[in-house]
Short mmCIF file of C-alpha atoms in Angstrom, two decimals:
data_model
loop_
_atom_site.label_atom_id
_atom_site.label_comp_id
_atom_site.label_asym_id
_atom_site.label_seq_id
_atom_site.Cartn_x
_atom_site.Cartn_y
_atom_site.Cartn_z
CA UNK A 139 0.00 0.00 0.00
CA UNK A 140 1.02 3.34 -0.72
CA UNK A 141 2.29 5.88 2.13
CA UNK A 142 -1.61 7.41 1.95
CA UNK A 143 -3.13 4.45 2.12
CA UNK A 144 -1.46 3.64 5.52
CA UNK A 145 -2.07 6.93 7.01
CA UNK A 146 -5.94 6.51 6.06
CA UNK A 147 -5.26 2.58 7.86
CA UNK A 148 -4.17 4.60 10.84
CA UNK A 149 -6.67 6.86 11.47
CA UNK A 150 -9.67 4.50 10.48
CA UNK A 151 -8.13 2.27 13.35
CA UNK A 152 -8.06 5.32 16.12
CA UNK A 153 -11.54 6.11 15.01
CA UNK A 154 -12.45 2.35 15.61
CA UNK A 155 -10.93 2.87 19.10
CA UNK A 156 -12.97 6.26 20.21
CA UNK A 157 -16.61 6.34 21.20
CA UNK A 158 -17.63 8.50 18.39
CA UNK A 159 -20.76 9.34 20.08
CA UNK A 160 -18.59 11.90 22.16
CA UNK A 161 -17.67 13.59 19.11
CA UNK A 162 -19.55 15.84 16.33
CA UNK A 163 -17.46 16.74 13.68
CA UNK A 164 -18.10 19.82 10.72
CA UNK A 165 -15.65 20.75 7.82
CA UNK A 166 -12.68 18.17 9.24
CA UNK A 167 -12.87 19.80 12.89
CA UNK A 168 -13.71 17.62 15.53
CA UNK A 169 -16.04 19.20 18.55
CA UNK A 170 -17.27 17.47 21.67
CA UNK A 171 -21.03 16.72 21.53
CA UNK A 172 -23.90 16.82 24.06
CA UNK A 173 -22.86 13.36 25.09
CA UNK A 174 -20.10 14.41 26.88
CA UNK A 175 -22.08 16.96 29.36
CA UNK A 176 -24.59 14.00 29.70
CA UNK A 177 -22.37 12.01 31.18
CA UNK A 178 -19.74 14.40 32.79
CA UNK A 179 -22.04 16.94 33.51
CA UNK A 180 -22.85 20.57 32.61
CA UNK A 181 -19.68 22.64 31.03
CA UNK A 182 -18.31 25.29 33.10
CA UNK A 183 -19.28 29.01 32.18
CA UNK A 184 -16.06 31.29 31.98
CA UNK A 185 -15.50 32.69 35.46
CA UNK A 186 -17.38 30.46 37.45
CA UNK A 187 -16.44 28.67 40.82
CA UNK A 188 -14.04 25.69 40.01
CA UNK A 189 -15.68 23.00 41.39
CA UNK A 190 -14.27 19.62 42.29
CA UNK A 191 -15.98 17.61 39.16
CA UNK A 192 -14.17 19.98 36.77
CA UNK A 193 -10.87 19.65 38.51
CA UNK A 194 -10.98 15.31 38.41
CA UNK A 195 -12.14 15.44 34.67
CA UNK A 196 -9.09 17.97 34.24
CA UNK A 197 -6.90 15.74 35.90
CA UNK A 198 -7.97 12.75 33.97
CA UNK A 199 -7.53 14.18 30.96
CA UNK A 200 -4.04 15.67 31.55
CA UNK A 201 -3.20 12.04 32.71
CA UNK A 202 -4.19 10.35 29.64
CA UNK A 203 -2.73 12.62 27.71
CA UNK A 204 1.08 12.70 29.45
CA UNK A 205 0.60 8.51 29.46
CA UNK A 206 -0.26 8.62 25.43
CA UNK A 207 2.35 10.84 24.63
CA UNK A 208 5.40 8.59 26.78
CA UNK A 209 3.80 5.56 25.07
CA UNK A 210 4.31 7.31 21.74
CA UNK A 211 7.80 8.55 22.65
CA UNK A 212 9.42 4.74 24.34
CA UNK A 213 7.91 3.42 20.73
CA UNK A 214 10.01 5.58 19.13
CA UNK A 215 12.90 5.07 20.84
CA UNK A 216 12.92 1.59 20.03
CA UNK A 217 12.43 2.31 16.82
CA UNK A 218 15.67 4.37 15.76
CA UNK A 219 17.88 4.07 18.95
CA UNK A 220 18.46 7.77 18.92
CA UNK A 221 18.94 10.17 21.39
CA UNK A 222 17.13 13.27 21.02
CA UNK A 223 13.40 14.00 20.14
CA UNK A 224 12.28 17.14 19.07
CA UNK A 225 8.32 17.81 19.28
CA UNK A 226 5.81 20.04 18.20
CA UNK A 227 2.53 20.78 17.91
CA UNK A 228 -0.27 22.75 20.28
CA UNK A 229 0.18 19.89 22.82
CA UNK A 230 4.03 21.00 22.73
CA UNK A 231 3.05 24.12 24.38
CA UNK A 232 1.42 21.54 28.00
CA UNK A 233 4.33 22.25 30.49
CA UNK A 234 3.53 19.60 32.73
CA UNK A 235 3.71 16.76 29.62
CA UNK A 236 7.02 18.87 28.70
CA UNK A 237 8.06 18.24 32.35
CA UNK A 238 7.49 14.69 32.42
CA UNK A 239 8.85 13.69 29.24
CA UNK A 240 11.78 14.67 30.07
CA UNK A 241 11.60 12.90 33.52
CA UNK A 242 10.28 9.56 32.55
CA UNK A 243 10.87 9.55 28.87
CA UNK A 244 13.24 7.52 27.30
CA UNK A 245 15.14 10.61 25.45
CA UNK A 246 18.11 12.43 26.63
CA UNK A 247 17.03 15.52 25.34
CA UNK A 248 14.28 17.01 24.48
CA UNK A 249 13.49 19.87 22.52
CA UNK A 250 10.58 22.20 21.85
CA UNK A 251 10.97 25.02 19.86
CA UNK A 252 9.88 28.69 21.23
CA UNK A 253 6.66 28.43 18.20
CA UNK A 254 4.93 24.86 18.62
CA UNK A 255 2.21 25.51 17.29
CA UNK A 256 0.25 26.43 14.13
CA UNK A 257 2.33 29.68 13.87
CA UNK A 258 5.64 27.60 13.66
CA UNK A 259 4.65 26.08 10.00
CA UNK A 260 5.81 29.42 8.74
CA UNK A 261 9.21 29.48 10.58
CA UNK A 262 9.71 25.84 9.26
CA UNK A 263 8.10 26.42 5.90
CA UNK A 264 10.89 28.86 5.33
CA UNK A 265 13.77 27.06 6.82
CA UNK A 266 12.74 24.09 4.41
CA UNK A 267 12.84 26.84 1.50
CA UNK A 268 15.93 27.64 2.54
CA UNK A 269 17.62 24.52 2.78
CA UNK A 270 16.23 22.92 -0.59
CA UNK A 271 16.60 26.19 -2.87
CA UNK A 272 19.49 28.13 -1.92
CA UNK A 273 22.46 26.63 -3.85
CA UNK A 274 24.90 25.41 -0.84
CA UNK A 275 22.72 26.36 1.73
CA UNK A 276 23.67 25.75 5.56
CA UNK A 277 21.22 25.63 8.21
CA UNK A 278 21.11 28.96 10.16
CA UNK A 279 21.97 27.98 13.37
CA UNK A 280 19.40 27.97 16.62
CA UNK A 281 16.83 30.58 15.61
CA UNK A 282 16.06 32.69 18.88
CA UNK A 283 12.33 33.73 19.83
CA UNK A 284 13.27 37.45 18.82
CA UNK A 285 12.18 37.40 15.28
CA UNK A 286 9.26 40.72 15.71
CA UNK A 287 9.57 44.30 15.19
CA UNK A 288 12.30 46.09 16.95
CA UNK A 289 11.70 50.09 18.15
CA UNK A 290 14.87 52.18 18.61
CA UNK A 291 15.26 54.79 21.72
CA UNK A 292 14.09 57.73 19.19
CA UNK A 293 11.13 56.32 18.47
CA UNK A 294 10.43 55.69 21.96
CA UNK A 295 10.87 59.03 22.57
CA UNK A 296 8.68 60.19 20.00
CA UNK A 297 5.95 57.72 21.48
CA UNK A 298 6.27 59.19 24.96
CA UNK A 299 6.27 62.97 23.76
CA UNK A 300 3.18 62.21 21.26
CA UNK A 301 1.12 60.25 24.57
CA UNK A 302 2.75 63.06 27.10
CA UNK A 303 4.30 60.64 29.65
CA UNK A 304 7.40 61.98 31.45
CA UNK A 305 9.81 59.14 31.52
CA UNK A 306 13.60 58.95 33.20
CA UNK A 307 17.13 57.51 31.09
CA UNK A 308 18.82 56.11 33.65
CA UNK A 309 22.76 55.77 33.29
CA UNK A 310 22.28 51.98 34.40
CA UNK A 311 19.10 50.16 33.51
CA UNK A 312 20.39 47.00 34.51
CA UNK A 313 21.23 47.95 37.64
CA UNK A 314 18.30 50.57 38.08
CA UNK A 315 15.60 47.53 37.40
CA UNK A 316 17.30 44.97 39.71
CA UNK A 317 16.74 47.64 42.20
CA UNK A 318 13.03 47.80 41.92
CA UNK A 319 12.71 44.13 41.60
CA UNK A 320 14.34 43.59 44.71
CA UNK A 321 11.88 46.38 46.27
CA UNK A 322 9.42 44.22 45.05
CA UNK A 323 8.28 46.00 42.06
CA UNK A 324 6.31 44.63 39.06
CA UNK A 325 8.61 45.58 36.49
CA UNK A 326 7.65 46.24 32.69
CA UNK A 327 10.49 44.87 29.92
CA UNK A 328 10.52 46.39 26.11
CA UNK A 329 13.35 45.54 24.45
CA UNK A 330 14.99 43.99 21.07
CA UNK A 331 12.52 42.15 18.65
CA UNK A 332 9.38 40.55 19.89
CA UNK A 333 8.93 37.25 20.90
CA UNK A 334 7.71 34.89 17.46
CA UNK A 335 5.54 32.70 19.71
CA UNK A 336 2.90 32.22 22.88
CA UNK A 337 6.12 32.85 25.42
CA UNK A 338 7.44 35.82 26.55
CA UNK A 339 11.29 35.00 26.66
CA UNK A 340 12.66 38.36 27.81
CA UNK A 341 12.02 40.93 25.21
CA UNK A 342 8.01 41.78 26.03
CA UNK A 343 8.19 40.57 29.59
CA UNK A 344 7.00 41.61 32.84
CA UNK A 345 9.39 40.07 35.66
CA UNK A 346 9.15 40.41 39.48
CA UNK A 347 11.19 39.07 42.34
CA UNK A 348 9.95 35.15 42.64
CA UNK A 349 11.23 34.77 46.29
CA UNK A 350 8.40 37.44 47.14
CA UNK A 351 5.13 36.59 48.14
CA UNK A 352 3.87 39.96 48.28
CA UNK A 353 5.04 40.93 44.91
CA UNK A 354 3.68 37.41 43.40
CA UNK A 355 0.29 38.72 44.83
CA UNK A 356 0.24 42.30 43.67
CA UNK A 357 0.41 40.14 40.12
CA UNK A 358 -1.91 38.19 40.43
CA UNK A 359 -4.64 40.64 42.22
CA UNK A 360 -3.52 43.97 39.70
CA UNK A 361 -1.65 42.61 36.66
CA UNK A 362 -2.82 39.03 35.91
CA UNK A 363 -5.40 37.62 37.69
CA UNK A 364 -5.37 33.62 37.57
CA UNK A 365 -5.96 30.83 40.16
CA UNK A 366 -4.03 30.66 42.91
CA UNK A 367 -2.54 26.81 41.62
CA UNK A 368 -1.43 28.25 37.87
CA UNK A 369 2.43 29.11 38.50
CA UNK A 370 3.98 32.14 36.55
CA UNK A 371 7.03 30.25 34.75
CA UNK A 372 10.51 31.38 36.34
CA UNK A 373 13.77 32.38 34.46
CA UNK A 374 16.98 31.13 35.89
CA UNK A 375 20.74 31.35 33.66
CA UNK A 376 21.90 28.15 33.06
CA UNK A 377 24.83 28.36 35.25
CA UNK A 378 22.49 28.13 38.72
CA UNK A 379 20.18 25.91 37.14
CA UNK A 380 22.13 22.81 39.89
CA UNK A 381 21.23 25.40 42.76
CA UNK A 382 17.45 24.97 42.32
CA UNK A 383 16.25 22.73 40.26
CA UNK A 384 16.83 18.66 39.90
CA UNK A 385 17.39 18.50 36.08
CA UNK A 386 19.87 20.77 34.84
CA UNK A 387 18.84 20.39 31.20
CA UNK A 388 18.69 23.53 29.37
CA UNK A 389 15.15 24.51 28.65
CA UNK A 390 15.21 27.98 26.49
CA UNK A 391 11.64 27.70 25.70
CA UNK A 392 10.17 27.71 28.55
CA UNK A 393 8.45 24.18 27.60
CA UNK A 394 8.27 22.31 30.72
CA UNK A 395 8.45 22.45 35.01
CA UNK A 396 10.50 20.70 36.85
CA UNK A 397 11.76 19.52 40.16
CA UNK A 398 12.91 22.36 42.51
CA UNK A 399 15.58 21.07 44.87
CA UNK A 400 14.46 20.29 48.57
CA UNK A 401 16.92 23.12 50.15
CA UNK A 402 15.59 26.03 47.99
CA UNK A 403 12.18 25.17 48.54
CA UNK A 404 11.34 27.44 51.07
CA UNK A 405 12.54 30.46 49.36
CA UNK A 406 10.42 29.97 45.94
CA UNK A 407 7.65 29.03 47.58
CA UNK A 408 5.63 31.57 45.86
CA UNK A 409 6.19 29.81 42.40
CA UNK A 410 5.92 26.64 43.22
CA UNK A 411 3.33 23.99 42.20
CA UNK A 412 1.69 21.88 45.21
CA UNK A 413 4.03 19.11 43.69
CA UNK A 414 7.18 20.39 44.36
CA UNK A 415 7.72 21.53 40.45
CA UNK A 416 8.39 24.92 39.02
CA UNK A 417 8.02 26.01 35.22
CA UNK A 418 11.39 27.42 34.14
CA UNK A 419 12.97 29.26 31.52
CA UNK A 420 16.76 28.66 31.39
CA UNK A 421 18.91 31.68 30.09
CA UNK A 422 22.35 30.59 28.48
CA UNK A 423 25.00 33.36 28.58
CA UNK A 424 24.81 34.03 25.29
CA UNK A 425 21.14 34.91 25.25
CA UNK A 426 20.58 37.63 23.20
CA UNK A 427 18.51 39.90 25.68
CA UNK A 428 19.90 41.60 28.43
CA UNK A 429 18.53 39.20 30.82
CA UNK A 430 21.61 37.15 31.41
CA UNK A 431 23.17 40.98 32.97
CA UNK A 432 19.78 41.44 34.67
CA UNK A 433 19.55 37.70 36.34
CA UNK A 434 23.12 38.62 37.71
CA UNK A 435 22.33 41.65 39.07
CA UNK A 436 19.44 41.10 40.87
CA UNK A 437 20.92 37.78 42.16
CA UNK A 438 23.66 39.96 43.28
CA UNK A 439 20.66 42.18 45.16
CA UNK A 440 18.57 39.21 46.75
CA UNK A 441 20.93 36.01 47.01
CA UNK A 442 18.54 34.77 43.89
CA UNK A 443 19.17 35.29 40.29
CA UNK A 444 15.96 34.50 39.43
CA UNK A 445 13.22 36.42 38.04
CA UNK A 446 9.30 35.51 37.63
CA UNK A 447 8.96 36.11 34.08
CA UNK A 448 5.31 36.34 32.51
CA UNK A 449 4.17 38.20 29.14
CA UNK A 450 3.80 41.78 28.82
CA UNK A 451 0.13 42.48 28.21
CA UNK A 452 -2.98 42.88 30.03
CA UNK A 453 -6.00 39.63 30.30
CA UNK A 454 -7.10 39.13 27.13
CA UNK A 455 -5.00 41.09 25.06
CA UNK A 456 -1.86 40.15 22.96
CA UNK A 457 1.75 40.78 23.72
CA UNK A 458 2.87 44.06 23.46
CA UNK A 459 4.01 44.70 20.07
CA UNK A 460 5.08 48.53 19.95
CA UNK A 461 5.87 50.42 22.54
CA UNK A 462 2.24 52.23 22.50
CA UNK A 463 0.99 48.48 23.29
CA UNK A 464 3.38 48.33 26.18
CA UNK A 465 2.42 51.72 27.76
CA UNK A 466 -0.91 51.17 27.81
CA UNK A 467 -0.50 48.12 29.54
CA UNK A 468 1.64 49.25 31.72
CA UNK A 469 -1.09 52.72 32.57
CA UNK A 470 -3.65 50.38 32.83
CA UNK A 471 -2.50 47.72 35.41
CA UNK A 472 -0.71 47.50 38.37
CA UNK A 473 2.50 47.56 36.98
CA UNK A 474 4.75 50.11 38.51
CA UNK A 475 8.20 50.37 36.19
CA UNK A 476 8.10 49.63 32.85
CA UNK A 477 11.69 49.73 30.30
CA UNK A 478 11.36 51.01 26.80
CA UNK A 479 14.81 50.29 25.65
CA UNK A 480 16.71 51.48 28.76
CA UNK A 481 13.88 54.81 29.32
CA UNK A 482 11.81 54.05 32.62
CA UNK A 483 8.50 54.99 33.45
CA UNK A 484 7.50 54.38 36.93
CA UNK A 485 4.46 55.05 39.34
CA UNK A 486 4.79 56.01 42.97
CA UNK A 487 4.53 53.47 45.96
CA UNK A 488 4.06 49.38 44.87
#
């Protein structure tokens, strides 16, 4: 049989497996159908009360899925012996199942790139052009996140004149920022290209001390409100990655949690998960961003170079593409610094 014909094999035999009557399906998209809330009960409006039902159907699923997805990834290692795995896909984007996989799973390393999902067909679209019709073509090396639009100091300049915000140039924004996130400040990033993908890697970023609980809950209460159990992912250079966390495995993406060590416990108690686990972003020195200066300097400031990292934006909008975008984020939330390329803007008290 031809390559098509076993792919059609395939999926006639996983539709033989599912209880289609859980599924409706309209122009090749697949929905869940009344069946489900039959048996499961009523869907949960946006908003409401989380109740226990939700939570054990949430669980359930997240376990099937992680248990799928490490069957899928031993049969592959049997298969070709190798070493690495790279995956993709939405489901690329589940921390925990990145967090796992690399726990249990039979690969060495794993990678996820910084755009899993739909978006990243256009990254690798062109990479494949590249590769097949440029005459001696190389591959480009790692491709960083920062692949946006970019906004020089003069232009945000002319931004701040044209909304008629009085902003400060400090002679040391490094230094100046790991200042106010050691004073517990929520503190506003713009800088470089944006972020090609759903995280914020240090160029549209708003970071805050992690080792502060007060901080973590002006966040959550005036910045982004979430539950209480959802952990804002943390960003840690690769050098102290053996201080606090059990796998030392570089994880630029920001794809998966992991193990925070027993002695450190204590002190990021306000990230962690009731497991033990933290969601990390590891910074190599060579990152591209300033945060590998800023880690160091406010580790130098708390005894922690670490830094809660989470996008900049308010609730239901999208990251902050100009620097317009980032200033009215920052006007209209509890943030109290935010730096546009170096310039400050900051509000009075915390």
């Amino acid at each position: 049989p031809t390559h098509l014909d076993r792919r059609r094999q395939r999926q006639m035999c996983i539709r033989d497996r599912l209880n289609r009557q859980y599924f409706d399906t309209f122009e090749g998209r697949a929905f869940l159908s009344d069946r489900f809330q039959e048996d499961l009960g009523p869907a949960r409006e946006p908003g409401a009360e989380i109740e226990t039902r939700h939570a054990d159907i949430a669980a359930s699923l997240q376990t099937v899925l992680e248990e799928v997805v490490l069957h899928m990834a031993r049969h592959l290692k049997e298969q070709t012996g190798l070493e690495s795995l790279c995956i993709t896909g939405g489901v690329a984007q589940n921390w925990v199942l990145g967090g796992r996989l690399r726990a249990e799973g039979p690969f060495e390393n794993v990678h996820t790139g910084f755009a899993p999902g739909d978006e990243g067909t256009a990254l690798g679209a062109a990479l494949h052009l590249h590769m097949t019709e440029t005459e001696g073509a190389k591959a480009p090396g790692p491709v960083c996140s920062s692949l946006g639009p970019a906004y020089s100091k003069d232009e945000v300049r002319e931004e701040l004149r044209r909304v008629g915000f009085v902003a400060e140039e400090p002679a040391d924004p490094i230094a100046d920022a790991a200042d106010r996130v050691a004073d517990g400040r929520l503190v506003g990033w713009f800088e470089g290209r944006m972020e090609f993908g759903p995280r914020a890697l240090g160029y549209r970023s708003i970071l805050a001390n992690p080792v502060d609980a007060a901080a973590k809950e002006r966040l959550v209460t005036g910045v982004k409100p979430r539950a209480r159990y959802h952990p804002f992912g943390i960003a840690v250079p690769d050098a102290a990655l053996a201080t606090y966390f059990e796998d030392v495995r570089p994880d630029p993406a920001m794809a998966s949690h992991r193990a925070v060590r027993e002695e450190v416990r204590e002190a990021l108690a306000p990230e962690l998960h009731v497991d033990g686990t933290a969601r990390v972003q590891t910074v190599p020195p060579d990152h591209p961003s300033r945060m590998p200066a800023l880690l160091a300097a406010v580790g130098e400031r708390t005894g922690h170079p670490v830094l809660l990292n989470t996008s900049l934006n308010n609730p239901g909008k999208p990251l902050a593409r100009t620097p317009r975008d980032a200033i009215e984020a920052f006007a209209t939330s509890g943030m109290t610094d935010l730096y546009l390329e170096g310039i400050r803007l900051s509000k009075p008290g915390k």
